[in-house]
Amino acid sequence: MKISPARIAAFEILTKIERDKAFSSALLPVAEENLEAKDRALCHALTLGVLRRQLYLDRLIEKLSNGKKLDSAVKIILRIGLYQLICLDKVPAHAAINDSVNLAVRAKKTSAKGFVNAVLRRFARENTELDYADEIERISVETSHPRWLIERWTRQFGFEETAKLASVNNETPPPVFRLTAKSDENTLTILSKLGLEIVESDVALNAWKVFGSNEVLRLYAAEGKIYFQDAASQLVAQIVGLKKGESFLDVCAAPGSKATCVARQKVKGKRQNLIVAGDFYEHRVKTLQANCRRQGAHTIEIVRYDAEKDLPFADESFDVVLVDAPCSGTGTIRHNPEIRYFLRAEDFPVLAEKQLLILQSSSKLVKRGGRLVYSTCSLEPEENEAVAEKFLTENPQFEKITPEISGRFVTAENYARTLPQRDETDGFFVAVFEKRRVFDKV
Ligand SMILES: C[S@@+](CC[C@H](N)C(=O)[O-])C[C@H]1O[C@@H](n2cnc3c(N)ncnc32)[C@H](O)[C@@H]1O
């Protein structure tokens, strides 16, 4: 019984995601290290492809199995099998079906062998049509987003735009990278000469979209000579816009994408910038340290603390403080497709409370005349505008200022926003507050 290593790896990753609410972005790189290039590509395609179509695949499974209640392992095996039959033209149907049956045996579900075989053969033989109660349900199932999320976004964006957003969330975005302290002036030329198409992003400065992939690109990323980072995330660092000599604290910094991006910005002038980055979780602080080291960002000082409580710095000690707050991540579903299945509507107010607490304690550290930048990778107003407005109401010593970026990202309320369906980036929100130099308490 020989099963392709790619299918075994995809099954194991999807099982961990379902069982432990783990993230594909953390599991895939580890699994892929042990796979050959061909298997790596198939494992990647299977894992993300199934996650991006999970609700649709489950509806098909329900119909093809006449609503039979299924063991989780069997369901995952059927999702992987069906995904190949529907979306992967290059995989012959018999290979997809045979490996699915063998996966059932490997997962000690021998009694389900015949059932897996029958469901997949029935799909390959018949034209299975699904019925929908209404258009919301159609979008929900066809783009595989929970109905409550589609309803919620429809209230915010309208139906047409929500349909576009949900569809864009399932597209594979071209990777975007930037240079690091370890890059040299030939890095872009070398990558282009190796056949990769490199196109400058029109969202953030010095962000590069790359079409194609090769071992050198992988090696460069592993050695820290380039760093993969969505253009909207780079835009947040651009909005921070550190000036010469300014001190900077990145309060919620791990894994360090924005801190290293800020450190990389060429700040003209002789005075050095103090750059401090911290996080709460020990394992995330370790990742932050490793990431800074990998990119050669040696000047960043790293600290561990709980930013919901008092931070270990003197009041008014930083010129610029960034709170890239923990959030629902609904703006990053293109990169993290499983987020949509983990979230519940009740999570948003809980997150908003935490975000406000962190913003509040961080705000004390901002010098008069200094800036406090609040960002999330969420699309939800409760985590964005509502937190910003509440913060301003409770802290009149701060005023909202316009983010210094292209006007196309600035909203009517003077915040910055990127949208996956409009900008081909992750969806970020940014608010910039300035601490008044003179403030008389009333
Ligand atoms: C959105 S992520 C930050 C991403 C990071 N800024 C970057 O660009 O790579 C939010 C971070 O907040 C951290 N965090 C959550 N609660 C925290 C707390 N109470 N104090 C400090 N950091 C916290 C999480 O561990 C997580 O790393």
mmCIF file of C-alpha atoms and ligand atoms in Angstrom, residues 227 229 233 236 250-260 278-281 283-285 288 291 304-309 311 322-327 354 358 375-377 428, ligand 1:
data_model
loop_
_atom_site.group_PDB
_atom_site.id
_atom_site.type_symbol
_atom_site.label_atom_id
_atom_site.label_comp_id
_atom_site.label_asym_id
_atom_site.label_seq_id
_atom_site.Cartn_x
_atom_site.Cartn_y
_atom_site.Cartn_z
ATOM 1 C CA TYR A 227 11.339 38.440 3.771
ATOM 2 C CA GLN A 229 5.369 40.071 3.921
ATOM 3 C CA SER A 233 1.469 44.774 6.391
ATOM 4 C CA VAL A 236 1.530 49.727 8.266
ATOM 5 C CA ASP A 250 6.356 47.839 18.755
ATOM 6 C CA VAL A 251 4.056 46.626 21.564
ATOM 7 C CA CYS A 252 2.660 43.437 19.989
ATOM 8 C CA ALA A 253 5.602 42.568 17.818
ATOM 9 C CA ALA A 254 5.886 38.826 17.210
ATOM 10 C CA PRO A 255 6.771 37.394 14.723
ATOM 11 C CA GLY A 256 8.409 40.729 13.944
ATOM 12 C CA SER A 257 7.274 41.495 10.393
ATOM 13 C CA LYS A 258 6.500 45.141 11.084
ATOM 14 C CA ALA A 259 9.311 45.774 13.604
ATOM 15 C CA THR A 260 11.928 44.497 11.135
ATOM 16 C CA GLY A 278 7.999 42.944 22.662
ATOM 17 C CA ASP A 279 5.322 40.318 23.004
ATOM 18 C CA PHE A 280 3.501 38.323 25.658
ATOM 19 C CA TYR A 281 4.050 34.679 24.797
ATOM 20 C CA HIS A 283 7.383 31.001 22.219
ATOM 21 C CA ARG A 284 6.399 34.042 20.162
ATOM 22 C CA VAL A 285 9.203 36.123 21.697
ATOM 23 C CA LEU A 288 10.604 37.277 17.130
ATOM 24 C CA ASN A 291 13.261 36.417 12.857
ATOM 25 C CA ARG A 304 8.649 40.182 27.100
ATOM 26 C CA TYR A 305 5.636 41.621 28.964
ATOM 27 C CA ASP A 306 1.882 41.617 29.262
ATOM 28 C CA ALA A 307 0.720 44.762 27.481
ATOM 29 C CA GLU A 308 -2.737 44.519 29.045
ATOM 30 C CA LYS A 309 -1.027 45.501 32.299
ATOM 31 C CA LEU A 311 4.358 48.080 30.529
ATOM 32 C CA LEU A 322 2.784 50.815 17.453
ATOM 33 C CA VAL A 323 -0.026 48.598 18.756
ATOM 34 C CA ASP A 324 -0.504 45.950 16.071
ATOM 35 C CA ALA A 325 -3.140 44.341 18.212
ATOM 36 C CA PRO A 326 -4.161 40.679 18.497
ATOM 37 C CA CYS A 327 -7.328 40.460 16.396
ATOM 38 C CA LYS A 354 -8.464 43.370 24.883
ATOM 39 C CA ILE A 358 -3.522 47.246 25.265
ATOM 40 C CA SER A 375 -3.467 48.582 13.552
ATOM 41 C CA THR A 376 -5.288 45.305 13.027
ATOM 42 C CA CYS A 377 -5.595 42.805 10.200
ATOM 43 C CA PHE A 428 -5.598 46.091 7.358
HETATM 44 C C1 LIG B 1 -1.225 40.714 15.110
HETATM 45 S S1 LIG B 1 -0.024 39.920 16.023
HETATM 46 C C2 LIG B 1 1.358 40.972 15.789
HETATM 47 C C3 LIG B 1 2.053 40.823 14.463
HETATM 48 C C4 LIG B 1 3.354 41.587 14.417
HETATM 49 N N1 LIG B 1 3.173 42.974 14.737
HETATM 50 C C5 LIG B 1 4.030 41.463 13.078
HETATM 51 O O1 LIG B 1 3.898 42.348 12.231
HETATM 52 O O2 LIG B 1 4.700 40.457 12.867
HETATM 53 C C6 LIG B 1 -0.473 40.283 17.647
HETATM 54 C C7 LIG B 1 0.560 39.893 18.668
HETATM 55 O O3 LIG B 1 0.091 40.330 19.960
HETATM 56 C C8 LIG B 1 0.600 39.449 20.909
HETATM 57 N N2 LIG B 1 -0.150 39.633 22.169
HETATM 58 C C9 LIG B 1 -1.367 39.147 22.520
HETATM 59 N N3 LIG B 1 -1.699 39.532 23.760
HETATM 60 C C10 LIG B 1 -0.662 40.299 24.218
HETATM 61 C C11 LIG B 1 -0.409 40.974 25.436
HETATM 62 N N4 LIG B 1 -1.289 40.949 26.437
HETATM 63 N N5 LIG B 1 0.768 41.630 25.575
HETATM 64 C C12 LIG B 1 1.672 41.659 24.561
HETATM 65 N N6 LIG B 1 1.469 41.033 23.369
HETATM 66 C C13 LIG B 1 0.327 40.372 23.201
HETATM 67 C C14 LIG B 1 0.402 38.098 20.267
HETATM 68 O O4 LIG B 1 1.246 37.141 20.867
HETATM 69 C C15 LIG B 1 0.781 38.402 18.820
HETATM 70 O O5 LIG B 1 2.114 38.104 18.583
#
